[in-house]
Coordinates of C-alpha atoms in Angstrom, one line a residue:
Chain A
X7 CA -65.3 26.8 370.4
X8 CA -65.6 29.4 367.6
X9 CA -66.5 33.0 367.8
X10 CA -68.8 35.2 365.7
X11 CA -68.5 39.0 365.9
X12 CA -71.1 41.7 365.8
X13 CA -71.9 45.0 367.5
X14 CA -72.9 44.4 371.1
X15 CA -75.7 46.5 372.7
X16 CA -75.3 47.0 376.3
X17 CA -72.9 45.1 378.7
X18 CA -74.8 41.9 379.5
X19 CA -73.9 38.3 378.9
X20 CA -76.2 35.4 378.5
X21 CA -76.1 31.7 377.4
X22 CA -78.8 29.4 376.0
X23 CA -80.1 27.4 373.1
X24 CA -80.6 29.0 369.8
X25 CA -84.1 29.4 368.3
X26 CA -84.5 30.9 364.8
X27 CA -87.0 33.4 363.6
X28 CA -89.2 32.0 360.9
X29 CA -87.8 32.8 357.4
X30 CA -89.7 35.4 355.5
X31 CA -92.4 34.1 353.0
X32 CA -91.3 33.4 349.5
X33 CA -92.2 36.2 347.1
X34 CA -95.6 35.7 345.4
X35 CA -95.5 34.6 341.8
X36 CA -96.6 37.0 339.1
X37 CA -99.5 34.8 337.8
X38 CA -102.6 36.6 336.5
X39 CA -105.4 36.8 339.0
X40 CA -108.6 34.7 338.5
X41 CA -110.6 37.3 340.4
X42 CA -111.8 40.7 339.1
X43 CA -109.8 43.9 340.0
X44 CA -112.6 44.9 342.2
X45 CA -112.7 41.7 344.1
X46 CA -108.9 41.7 344.5
X47 CA -109.1 45.4 345.7
X48 CA -111.7 44.5 348.4
X49 CA -109.4 41.6 349.6
X50 CA -106.4 43.9 349.8
X51 CA -108.4 46.6 351.6
X52 CA -109.6 44.1 354.3
X53 CA -106.1 42.7 354.7
X54 CA -104.4 46.1 355.1
X55 CA -107.0 47.2 357.6
X56 CA -106.6 44.1 359.6
X57 CA -102.8 44.4 359.7
X58 CA -103.0 48.1 360.6
X59 CA -105.4 47.5 363.5
X60 CA -103.2 44.6 364.7
X61 CA -100.1 46.8 364.6
X62 CA -101.9 49.6 366.4
X63 CA -103.1 47.2 369.1
X64 CA -99.6 45.9 369.6
X65 CA -98.4 49.5 369.8
X66 CA -100.9 50.3 372.5
X67 CA -99.8 47.2 374.4
X68 CA -96.1 48.0 374.2
X69 CA -96.2 51.7 374.8
X70 CA -93.1 53.9 374.8
X71 CA -90.8 54.2 371.8
X72 CA -92.2 51.0 370.3
X73 CA -95.7 52.5 370.0
X74 CA -94.5 55.3 367.7
X75 CA -92.7 52.8 365.5
X76 CA -95.8 50.5 365.3
X77 CA -98.1 53.3 364.7
X78 CA -95.9 54.4 361.8
X79 CA -96.1 50.9 360.4
X80 CA -99.9 50.9 360.7
X81 CA -99.9 54.1 358.7
X82 CA -97.6 52.5 356.1
X83 CA -100.1 49.6 355.6
X84 CA -103.0 52.1 354.8
X85 CA -100.8 54.6 353.0
X86 CA -102.7 56.4 350.2
X87 CA -99.6 56.3 347.9
X88 CA -99.4 52.6 348.4
X89 CA -103.1 52.2 347.6
X90 CA -102.5 54.0 344.3
X91 CA -99.6 51.8 343.4
X92 CA -101.6 48.6 344.4
X93 CA -104.6 49.8 342.3
X94 CA -102.5 50.4 339.2
X95 CA -101.2 46.8 339.5
X96 CA -104.7 45.3 340.1
X97 CA -105.9 47.1 337.1
X98 CA -103.3 45.2 335.1
X99 CA -104.8 41.9 336.3
X100 CA -102.3 41.1 339.0
X101 CA -103.2 39.2 342.2
X102 CA -103.6 41.1 345.5
X103 CA -100.6 39.4 346.9
X104 CA -98.3 40.3 344.0
X105 CA -99.6 43.9 343.8
X106 CA -98.9 44.4 347.5
X107 CA -95.5 42.8 347.2
X108 CA -94.5 44.8 344.1
X109 CA -95.9 48.2 345.3
X110 CA -94.0 47.9 348.7
X111 CA -90.9 46.8 346.8
X112 CA -90.9 50.0 344.8
X113 CA -90.8 52.1 348.0
X114 CA -88.3 49.7 349.6
X115 CA -85.9 50.2 346.6
X116 CA -86.1 54.0 347.0
X117 CA -85.2 53.7 350.8
X118 CA -82.5 51.3 350.2
X119 CA -80.9 53.6 347.5
X120 CA -80.9 56.3 350.1
X121 CA -78.8 54.1 352.5
X122 CA -77.8 54.7 356.1
X123 CA -80.6 55.2 358.6
X124 CA -83.2 55.2 355.8
X125 CA -81.9 52.0 354.4
X126 CA -82.5 50.4 357.8
X127 CA -86.1 51.6 357.7
X128 CA -86.6 49.4 354.7
X129 CA -86.9 46.5 357.2
X130 CA -90.0 48.1 358.8
X131 CA -91.6 48.2 355.3
X132 CA -90.7 44.6 354.5
X133 CA -92.4 43.6 357.8
X134 CA -95.6 45.4 356.8
X135 CA -95.6 43.8 353.4
X136 CA -95.0 40.3 354.8
X137 CA -97.9 40.7 357.2
X138 CA -100.3 41.9 354.6
X139 CA -99.3 39.1 352.2
X140 CA -99.6 36.5 355.0
X141 CA -103.0 37.8 355.8
X142 CA -104.1 37.6 352.1
X143 CA -102.9 34.0 352.0
X144 CA -104.6 33.1 355.2
X145 CA -101.3 32.2 356.8
X146 CA -99.9 33.2 360.2
X147 CA -97.6 36.2 360.1
X148 CA -93.9 35.4 360.4
X149 CA -92.7 36.0 363.8
X150 CA -90.9 35.0 367.0
X151 CA -90.7 31.3 367.6
X152 CA -92.0 29.6 370.8
X153 CA -90.0 26.5 371.5
X154 CA -91.5 26.2 374.9
X155 CA -88.3 27.0 376.9
X156 CA -86.0 30.1 377.3
X157 CA -83.9 30.7 374.2
X158 CA -81.4 32.9 372.3
X159 CA -83.3 34.4 369.4
X160 CA -81.5 34.5 366.1
X161 CA -83.0 36.6 363.3
X162 CA -82.1 38.4 360.1
X163 CA -83.4 41.7 361.7
X164 CA -86.3 42.0 364.1
X165 CA -89.3 44.0 363.1
X166 CA -90.5 46.5 365.6
X167 CA -93.7 44.6 365.9
X168 CA -91.8 41.5 367.1
X169 CA -89.3 43.3 369.3
X170 CA -92.0 45.3 371.1
X171 CA -93.8 42.2 372.4
X172 CA -90.8 39.9 373.1
X173 CA -91.5 37.8 376.2
X174 CA -88.5 38.8 378.3
X175 CA -88.8 35.8 380.5
X176 CA -88.3 33.6 377.5
X177 CA -85.8 35.5 375.4
X178 CA -82.3 35.2 376.9
X179 CA -80.6 37.2 374.3
X180 CA -80.9 38.5 370.7
X181 CA -78.6 38.0 367.8
X182 CA -79.2 39.6 364.4
X183 CA -77.3 39.0 361.1
X184 CA -78.3 42.3 359.7
X185 CA -79.1 45.7 361.1
X186 CA -76.7 48.2 362.6
X187 CA -76.4 50.1 365.9
X188 CA -79.2 52.4 364.8
X189 CA -81.7 49.6 363.8
X190 CA -84.9 49.3 365.8
X191 CA -83.7 46.0 367.2
X192 CA -80.7 47.9 368.8
X193 CA -82.8 50.8 370.0
X194 CA -85.4 48.6 371.6
X195 CA -82.9 46.2 373.0
X196 CA -81.2 49.1 374.7
X197 CA -84.5 50.4 376.1
X198 CA -85.5 47.0 377.5
X199 CA -82.0 46.0 378.6
X200 CA -82.0 42.8 376.5
X201 CA -78.6 41.3 375.9
X202 CA -78.1 41.8 372.1
X203 CA -75.6 41.6 369.3
X204 CA -76.6 43.1 366.0
X205 CA -75.0 42.8 362.5
X206 CA -73.3 39.4 363.3
X207 CA -73.5 38.2 359.6
X208 CA -72.1 34.7 360.5
X209 CA -74.9 34.0 362.9
X210 CA -76.8 32.8 359.8
X211 CA -74.9 29.5 360.3
X212 CA -76.1 28.9 363.9
X213 CA -78.0 25.6 364.3
X214 CA -81.4 25.5 365.9
X215 CA -81.1 24.3 369.5
X216 CA -77.3 24.6 369.8
X217 CA -76.0 26.4 372.9
X218 CA -74.2 29.7 372.6
X219 CA -72.8 32.5 374.8
X220 CA -73.8 35.9 373.8
X221 CA -71.4 38.4 375.2
X222 CA -72.7 41.9 374.4
X223 CA -69.9 43.7 376.2
X224 CA -67.4 42.2 373.9
X225 CA -69.7 41.9 370.8
X226 CA -68.9 38.1 370.6
X227 CA -71.1 35.1 370.2
X228 CA -69.3 31.9 371.3
X229 CA -70.4 28.7 369.8
X230 CA -69.6 25.2 371.1
X231 CA -68.6 26.7 374.4
X232 CA -66.6 24.6 376.9
X233 CA -68.1 23.9 380.3
X234 CA -65.5 26.3 381.7
X235 CA -66.7 29.1 379.4
X236 CA -70.3 28.4 380.3
X237 CA -69.5 28.6 383.9
X238 CA -67.6 31.9 383.5
X239 CA -70.5 33.4 381.5
X240 CA -72.9 32.3 384.3
X241 CA -70.7 33.9 386.9
X242 CA -70.5 37.2 385.0
X243 CA -74.3 37.3 384.6
X244 CA -74.7 36.7 388.3
X245 CA -72.1 39.3 389.3
X246 CA -73.9 41.8 387.1
X247 CA -77.2 41.0 388.8
X248 CA -75.7 41.3 392.3
X249 CA -73.8 44.4 391.4
X250 CA -77.1 46.1 390.5
X251 CA -78.5 45.2 394.0
X252 CA -75.2 45.9 395.9
X253 CA -75.3 48.7 398.5
X254 CA -74.4 52.1 397.1
X255 CA -71.1 53.4 398.1
X256 CA -69.0 56.3 396.8
X257 CA -67.0 55.4 393.7
X258 CA -63.5 54.1 394.6
X259 CA -60.8 51.7 393.4
X260 CA -59.8 48.6 395.4
X261 CA -56.9 50.6 397.1
X262 CA -59.4 53.3 398.3
X263 CA -58.5 55.9 395.6
X264 CA -61.7 57.9 395.2
X265 CA -63.3 58.1 391.8
X266 CA -66.4 60.2 392.1
X267 CA -69.2 58.7 390.0
X268 CA -71.4 61.4 388.6
X269 CA -74.5 61.6 386.4
X270 CA -75.1 63.0 383.0
X271 CA -78.5 64.8 383.1
X272 CA -80.6 66.8 380.7
X273 CA -83.4 67.9 383.0
X274 CA -83.5 69.1 386.6
X275 CA -86.4 66.7 387.3
X276 CA -84.1 63.7 386.6
X277 CA -81.9 64.6 389.6
X278 CA -83.9 62.6 392.2
X279 CA -83.5 59.3 390.3
X280 CA -79.8 59.9 389.8
X281 CA -79.3 60.4 393.5
X282 CA -81.2 57.2 394.2
X283 CA -78.9 55.3 392.0
X284 CA -75.9 56.7 393.9
X285 CA -74.8 59.7 391.7
X286 CA -72.3 61.7 393.8
X287 CA -73.1 64.8 391.8
X288 CA -73.6 65.8 388.2
X289 CA -70.7 65.5 385.7
X290 CA -72.6 66.8 382.8
X291 CA -75.7 68.9 382.8
X292 CA -76.8 69.6 379.3
X293 CA -78.6 73.0 379.0
X294 CA -79.8 72.5 375.5
X295 CA -83.2 71.2 376.7
X296 CA -84.1 74.7 377.8
X297 CA -83.6 76.0 374.4
X298 CA -84.7 73.3 372.0
X299 CA -87.9 73.8 370.1
X300 CA -87.8 77.5 370.9
X301 CA -87.3 80.2 368.3
X302 CA -85.7 82.5 371.0
X303 CA -83.4 81.8 373.9
X304 CA -85.3 81.5 377.2
X305 CA -85.0 84.5 379.6
X306 CA -82.5 84.9 382.3
X307 CA -85.4 84.4 384.8
X308 CA -86.5 81.1 383.3
X309 CA -83.0 79.8 383.2
X310 CA -82.2 80.9 386.8
X311 CA -85.3 78.9 388.0
X312 CA -84.2 75.7 386.2
X313 CA -80.6 76.0 387.5
X314 CA -81.8 76.7 391.0
X315 CA -83.9 73.6 390.9
X316 CA -80.9 71.5 389.7
X317 CA -78.5 72.9 392.3
X318 CA -81.0 72.4 395.1
X319 CA -81.1 68.7 394.3
X320 CA -77.4 68.3 395.0
X321 CA -76.5 70.0 398.3
X322 CA -72.8 69.7 399.1
X323 CA -72.2 68.0 395.7
X324 CA -70.5 68.9 392.6
X325 CA -72.7 70.0 389.6
X326 CA -71.0 70.6 386.3
X327 CA -73.1 72.6 383.9
X328 CA -72.3 72.8 380.2
X329 CA -73.2 76.0 378.6
X330 CA -75.2 75.7 375.4
X331 CA -73.9 73.1 373.0
X332 CA -75.6 74.0 369.7
X333 CA -75.0 72.9 366.2
X334 CA -74.5 69.7 364.2
X335 CA -76.9 67.1 365.7
X336 CA -78.4 69.8 368.1
X337 CA -79.5 72.7 365.9
X338 CA -80.8 75.8 367.6
X339 CA -82.2 78.3 365.0
X340 CA -81.3 81.4 367.0
X341 CA -77.7 80.4 367.2
X342 CA -76.8 79.1 363.8
X343 CA -79.3 79.0 361.0
X344 CA -76.8 78.7 358.2
X345 CA -76.9 75.7 356.0
X346 CA -73.5 74.0 356.4
X347 CA -72.2 71.2 354.3
X348 CA -70.5 69.6 357.3
X349 CA -72.2 70.9 360.4
X350 CA -70.1 68.8 362.7
X351 CA -67.1 70.8 361.5
X352 CA -69.1 74.1 361.5
X353 CA -70.1 76.9 363.7
X354 CA -71.1 74.9 366.8
X355 CA -70.4 74.8 370.6
X356 CA -68.3 77.6 371.8
X357 CA -67.9 78.9 368.3
X358 CA -71.6 79.5 368.0
X359 CA -71.8 81.1 371.4
X360 CA -69.0 83.6 370.6
X361 CA -70.9 84.6 367.5
X362 CA -74.0 85.3 369.7
X363 CA -72.1 86.4 372.9
X364 CA -75.2 88.0 374.5
X365 CA -76.8 84.5 374.8
X366 CA -73.6 83.1 376.6
X367 CA -73.6 86.2 378.9
X368 CA -77.2 85.7 379.8
X369 CA -76.6 82.1 380.5
X370 CA -73.6 82.8 382.8
X371 CA -75.7 85.5 384.5
X372 CA -78.4 83.0 385.2
X373 CA -76.0 80.4 386.5
X374 CA -74.2 82.9 388.8
X375 CA -77.6 84.0 390.2
X376 CA -78.8 80.5 390.8
X377 CA -75.5 79.7 392.6
X378 CA -76.1 82.8 394.8
X379 CA -79.7 81.9 395.5
X380 CA -78.8 78.3 396.7
X381 CA -75.8 79.3 398.8
X382 CA -77.5 79.1 402.2
X383 CA -79.0 75.7 401.6
X384 CA -79.3 73.2 404.4
X385 CA -76.7 70.6 403.9
X386 CA -74.5 73.1 402.1
X387 CA -74.7 74.7 398.6
X388 CA -74.0 72.7 395.5
X389 CA -70.5 73.1 394.1
X390 CA -71.2 74.7 390.7
X391 CA -68.7 74.2 387.9
X392 CA -69.3 75.5 384.4
X393 CA -67.7 74.4 381.2
X394 CA -67.7 75.3 377.5
X395 CA -68.3 72.7 374.7
X396 CA -66.3 72.0 371.6
X397 CA -63.2 74.0 372.6
X398 CA -60.5 73.6 369.9
X399 CA -57.9 76.1 370.8
X400 CA -56.0 77.5 373.9
X401 CA -57.4 80.9 373.0
X402 CA -61.0 79.7 373.2
X403 CA -60.3 78.2 376.5
X404 CA -58.9 81.5 377.8
X405 CA -61.8 83.4 376.3
X406 CA -64.4 81.3 378.1
X407 CA -62.6 81.0 381.4
X408 CA -62.1 84.8 381.6
X409 CA -65.7 85.5 380.7
X410 CA -67.1 83.0 383.2
X411 CA -64.9 84.5 386.0
X412 CA -66.1 87.9 385.1
X413 CA -69.6 86.7 386.1
X414 CA -68.4 85.2 389.4
X415 CA -68.3 81.6 388.3
X416 CA -65.8 80.1 390.7
X417 CA -64.8 77.0 388.7
X418 CA -64.6 77.3 385.0
X419 CA -63.4 74.7 382.5
X420 CA -63.7 73.3 379.1
X421 CA -64.7 70.1 377.3
X422 CA -62.0 68.3 375.4
X423 CA -63.8 66.9 372.4
X424 CA -61.4 67.9 369.6
X425 CA -57.9 66.3 369.2
X426 CA -56.4 69.8 369.1
X427 CA -57.5 70.6 372.6
X428 CA -56.4 67.1 373.8
X429 CA -52.9 67.6 372.4
X430 CA -52.7 71.1 374.0
X431 CA -54.4 70.1 377.2
X432 CA -51.3 71.1 379.3
X433 CA -51.6 74.6 378.1
X434 CA -55.3 74.8 378.3
X435 CA -55.3 73.4 381.9
X436 CA -52.8 76.1 383.0
X437 CA -55.7 78.5 382.4
X438 CA -58.8 76.6 383.2
X439 CA -59.8 75.0 386.5
X440 CA -60.6 71.6 384.9
X441 CA -61.2 69.6 381.8
X442 CA -63.9 67.2 381.0
X443 CA -63.5 64.8 378.1
X444 CA -66.5 64.1 375.9
X445 CA -65.6 60.7 374.5
X446 CA -68.3 60.6 371.8
X447 CA -67.2 63.7 370.0
X448 CA -63.6 63.1 370.7
X449 CA -64.0 59.6 368.9
X450 CA -65.9 61.2 366.1
X451 CA -63.3 63.8 365.4
X452 CA -60.3 61.5 366.0
X453 CA -61.6 58.8 363.7
X454 CA -63.2 61.2 361.2
X455 CA -66.4 59.2 361.6
X456 CA -69.8 60.9 361.8
X457 CA -71.3 59.7 365.0
X458 CA -74.8 59.6 363.5
X459 CA -73.8 57.6 360.4
X460 CA -74.5 53.9 360.6
X461 CA -72.1 53.0 357.7
X462 CA -69.1 54.2 359.8
X463 CA -70.4 53.1 363.2
X464 CA -67.5 50.5 363.5
X465 CA -65.0 53.4 363.7
X466 CA -67.1 55.1 366.4
X467 CA -65.4 53.1 369.2
X468 CA -63.8 54.9 372.2
X469 CA -61.6 51.8 372.7
X470 CA -59.6 52.9 369.7
X471 CA -55.9 53.3 370.9
X472 CA -55.8 56.6 369.0
X473 CA -58.6 57.9 371.2
X474 CA -57.0 56.5 374.3
X475 CA -53.7 58.1 373.6
X476 CA -55.4 61.5 373.4
X477 CA -57.1 60.8 376.7
X478 CA -53.8 60.0 378.2
X479 CA -52.5 63.4 377.0
X480 CA -55.3 65.1 378.9
X481 CA -54.7 62.8 382.0
X482 CA -51.0 63.7 382.0
X483 CA -51.8 67.4 381.6
X484 CA -54.2 67.2 384.6
X485 CA -51.5 65.6 386.8
X486 CA -48.8 68.2 385.8
X487 CA -51.2 71.1 386.4
X488 CA -52.9 69.4 389.5
X489 CA -56.2 70.0 387.9
X490 CA -59.2 67.5 387.7
X491 CA -59.9 65.7 384.4
X492 CA -63.4 64.2 384.2
X493 CA -65.0 61.9 381.6
X494 CA -68.5 62.5 380.5
X495 CA -69.6 60.3 377.6
X496 CA -70.7 56.8 376.7
X497 CA -67.2 55.5 377.4
X498 CA -67.4 56.0 381.1
X499 CA -70.5 53.7 381.2
X500 CA -68.5 50.8 379.9
X501 CA -67.1 49.3 383.2
X502 CA -63.8 48.0 381.9
X503 CA -63.2 51.1 379.8
X504 CA -63.9 53.1 383.0
X505 CA -61.0 51.3 384.7
X506 CA -58.8 52.2 381.7
X507 CA -59.8 55.8 381.7
X508 CA -58.9 56.1 385.4
X509 CA -55.6 54.4 384.5
X510 CA -55.1 57.1 381.9
X511 CA -55.5 59.9 384.5
X512 CA -59.3 60.6 384.7
X513 CA -60.2 61.7 388.2
X514 CA -64.0 61.4 387.9
X515 CA -66.5 59.6 385.7
X516 CA -69.9 60.8 384.6
X517 CA -72.5 58.6 382.9
X518 CA -76.1 57.7 382.4
X519 CA -77.3 57.0 386.0
X520 CA -78.4 53.4 385.0
X521 CA -74.8 52.6 384.4
X522 CA -73.5 53.6 387.8
X523 CA -73.9 50.2 389.5
X524 CA -71.9 48.2 387.0
X525 CA -69.1 50.8 387.0
X526 CA -69.0 51.1 390.8
X527 CA -68.7 47.3 391.1
X528 CA -65.9 47.0 388.5
X529 CA -63.8 49.9 389.9
X530 CA -63.7 48.1 393.3
X531 CA -61.9 45.1 391.7
X532 CA -58.8 47.0 390.7
X533 CA -56.2 49.2 392.3
X534 CA -54.8 52.4 390.7
X535 CA -51.6 50.4 389.8
X536 CA -53.8 47.8 388.2
X537 CA -55.7 50.4 386.3
X538 CA -52.5 51.8 384.9
X539 CA -51.4 48.4 383.8
X540 CA -54.7 47.6 382.2
X541 CA -54.6 51.0 380.4
X542 CA -51.1 50.3 379.0
X543 CA -52.2 47.0 377.7
X544 CA -55.0 48.7 375.8
X545 CA -52.8 51.6 374.6
X546 CA -50.4 49.0 373.1
X547 CA -53.0 47.6 370.8
X548 CA -53.5 48.4 367.1
X549 CA -57.3 48.7 367.0
X550 CA -60.3 49.0 369.2
X551 CA -61.2 45.3 369.3
X552 CA -57.7 44.2 370.3
X553 CA -57.5 47.0 372.9
X554 CA -60.6 45.7 374.5
X555 CA -59.2 42.1 374.4
X556 CA -55.9 43.1 375.8
X557 CA -57.5 45.1 378.6
X558 CA -59.7 42.1 379.5
X559 CA -56.7 39.9 379.6
X560 CA -54.8 42.3 381.8
X561 CA -57.8 42.8 384.1
X562 CA -58.2 39.1 384.7
X563 CA -54.5 38.4 385.3
Chain B
X9 CA -109.3 79.1 345.4
X10 CA -105.7 79.3 344.4
X11 CA -103.2 76.9 346.1
X12 CA -100.7 78.3 348.5
X13 CA -97.1 77.2 349.2
X14 CA -94.6 77.6 351.9
X15 CA -90.9 76.6 352.1
X16 CA -89.4 75.5 355.5
X17 CA -86.2 74.1 356.8
X18 CA -86.3 70.8 358.7
X19 CA -85.4 71.0 362.4
X20 CA -85.6 67.4 363.4
X21 CA -82.2 65.7 364.0
X22 CA -83.5 62.6 362.3
X23 CA -84.9 64.5 359.3
X24 CA -88.3 63.3 358.2
X25 CA -87.9 59.6 359.1
X26 CA -89.9 57.3 361.3
X27 CA -91.4 59.3 364.2
X28 CA -91.3 62.8 362.7
X29 CA -92.6 61.4 359.3
X30 CA -95.5 59.8 361.2
X31 CA -96.5 63.0 363.0
X32 CA -96.3 64.9 359.8
X33 CA -98.2 62.5 357.6
X34 CA -100.9 62.2 360.3
X35 CA -101.3 65.9 360.6
X36 CA -101.5 66.2 356.8
X37 CA -104.2 63.6 356.7
X38 CA -106.2 65.2 359.5
X39 CA -106.1 68.5 357.7
X40 CA -108.6 66.9 355.3
X41 CA -107.5 68.9 352.2
X42 CA -105.0 67.9 349.5
X43 CA -101.5 68.8 350.6
X44 CA -98.2 68.0 348.9
X45 CA -94.6 68.2 350.0
X46 CA -91.6 68.4 347.8
X47 CA -87.9 68.4 348.6
X48 CA -85.9 71.2 347.0
X49 CA -87.1 71.4 343.4
X50 CA -88.1 67.7 343.3
X51 CA -91.5 66.3 342.4
X52 CA -94.2 66.8 345.0
X53 CA -95.7 63.8 346.9
X54 CA -98.9 63.4 348.9
X55 CA -98.1 64.7 352.3
X56 CA -100.6 62.3 354.0
X57 CA -98.5 59.4 352.6
X58 CA -96.0 58.3 355.2
X59 CA -94.3 56.1 352.5
X60 CA -94.0 59.0 350.1
X61 CA -92.7 61.3 352.8
X62 CA -90.1 58.8 354.1
X63 CA -88.9 58.0 350.6
X64 CA -88.1 61.7 350.0
X65 CA -85.1 61.1 352.2
X66 CA -85.4 64.5 353.9
X67 CA -82.5 65.3 356.3
X68 CA -82.2 67.9 359.0
X69 CA -81.4 71.3 357.4
X70 CA -83.0 70.4 354.1
X71 CA -85.7 72.7 352.7
X72 CA -89.1 71.4 351.7
X73 CA -92.0 73.1 350.0
X74 CA -95.5 72.5 351.3
X75 CA -98.5 73.2 349.0
X76 CA -102.1 73.2 350.0
X77 CA -105.4 73.8 348.3
X78 CA -108.8 74.4 349.7
X79 CA -110.5 75.7 352.8
X80 CA -108.2 76.1 355.8
X81 CA -105.1 75.8 353.6
X82 CA -103.4 78.7 355.5
X83 CA -104.0 77.2 358.9
X84 CA -103.0 73.7 357.8
X85 CA -99.7 75.0 356.4
X86 CA -99.0 76.8 359.7
X87 CA -99.4 73.6 361.7
X88 CA -97.3 71.5 359.3
X89 CA -94.6 74.2 359.1
X90 CA -94.3 74.3 362.9
X91 CA -94.1 70.5 363.0
X92 CA -91.3 70.5 360.5
X93 CA -89.1 73.2 362.1
X94 CA -89.3 71.5 365.6
X95 CA -86.8 68.9 366.6
X96 CA -88.9 66.0 367.9
X97 CA -85.9 63.8 368.7
X98 CA -84.3 66.3 371.0
X99 CA -86.1 65.6 374.2

């Protein structure tokens, strides 16, 4: 066997024979056209219109996020700037094929030079160009193969037009040699729950028809698998399928230690779905949705209504509401409109709220009123907890806790997302009622890697032992102070990492509701002592990948 | 009729990329009058061109200047300015 590595999307595993995506067409030669410029122009016009209509039609068929992408591509085909560039080249006697190729290339180079997210959009452009050129040549557009049986699709990078219409009964898994975690392949694979590994450069060497195991949870493609490995992969896939249909129980370890499983929500309307998936409450309710796209903060009345609706959906359950987390990737004009060179290190979270304290006071007022309004509910009132985002100092923790208590909030805590607050968690937890670790930001700040930047995405891994060590600090601080320590962030949705987090001292886990079943099933396989041993194994590693491997080995021992 | 201009700050977390760029270019096209967009003091491009708009590489927090000419220029710029200051990726 041999292993290829890439970035896994999701937690699935699949096995099957490789089928490759057709290679892109060779670039057209720059021979002079035998047609007049007008004739060439008419050909190009017909071809771009046909491609645009086809992309729109595929978009309408696919719906969702894919539709936006495909409609954008249709607009690219008929773009007026492109038409100008093509016309200039046709006037010089070029063929339609070459004019389209060369005109698109000029835009492509601009995007590639910009790099990052925009560089990845260059693939969308290439796809449109290929389709138009194929149409001009009267050839079929390059696309997904159809070997007549289910297959593992291997491609350089999938175009949105291809991903959107993948036949999910046929495609067992996706592997791309290019593209990062923000590529369309990754986004759409997540949306459709396709087992996928992106950016596996070595996958270019995979042979047509050879059987591979695609393990997205580990980010590994195994070639020439042994019968034993194939069987294990099959078992894992079956376990995962049965876990998602297992009866819903409260989150707990094998020894009965309860680990409440909570939901991350952004809208009160999402509560019903979360309950149906077995959420025992809300571990993170983001209040930004109420404020985004508005020039002013919503009124106390508007907020009270939303919070009442949320609390009413969880009678007798815990609901942790995070006050406004503005700044960096979530700008709110009325809280911070200054241009900052490094907004992630700027006036955000609790810092921005202190600078506009009236907004924080209004939010606490609305929360306390909603709490009072739902207190006599049948089945018992929800247990409202309120926390502040981006707390970096003990002083900020004291400030927020005192203010929240002034408004009658019974349980007030802070989010640990900055290494400073993780390191001083013992002192912070002596003042606050609880802490909740936001693993995405904690990873970003620990690794000094912008979470929105594709080029440093490999550093954005919560398995990194540096991040785990900080989480252990908070877990220990929770034990010493007898205060709960929750996790809300992508990390809790990774089943094995969830076990590690509990081993490090987390007392509850909050995640996207769709991840609850996998995590519930995995927790039930390990005792608290097991979890501690698995966590120790991960902590002892030097990097994220070996921490994951070490934890896996410890978990199967 | 003299052309009118307006400078706005980008609200979308993904800047003017795929989806926001599409919405913007579509709206500019539907306005039916010549509209250009420029990043900072850079060269203006046709606002109805999704390729031109994407290639500007506009990020969240950047300032862009819209310029329109003709009947309804004022209203068209109002619509476009609102599109640009809204965060379409936040929902």
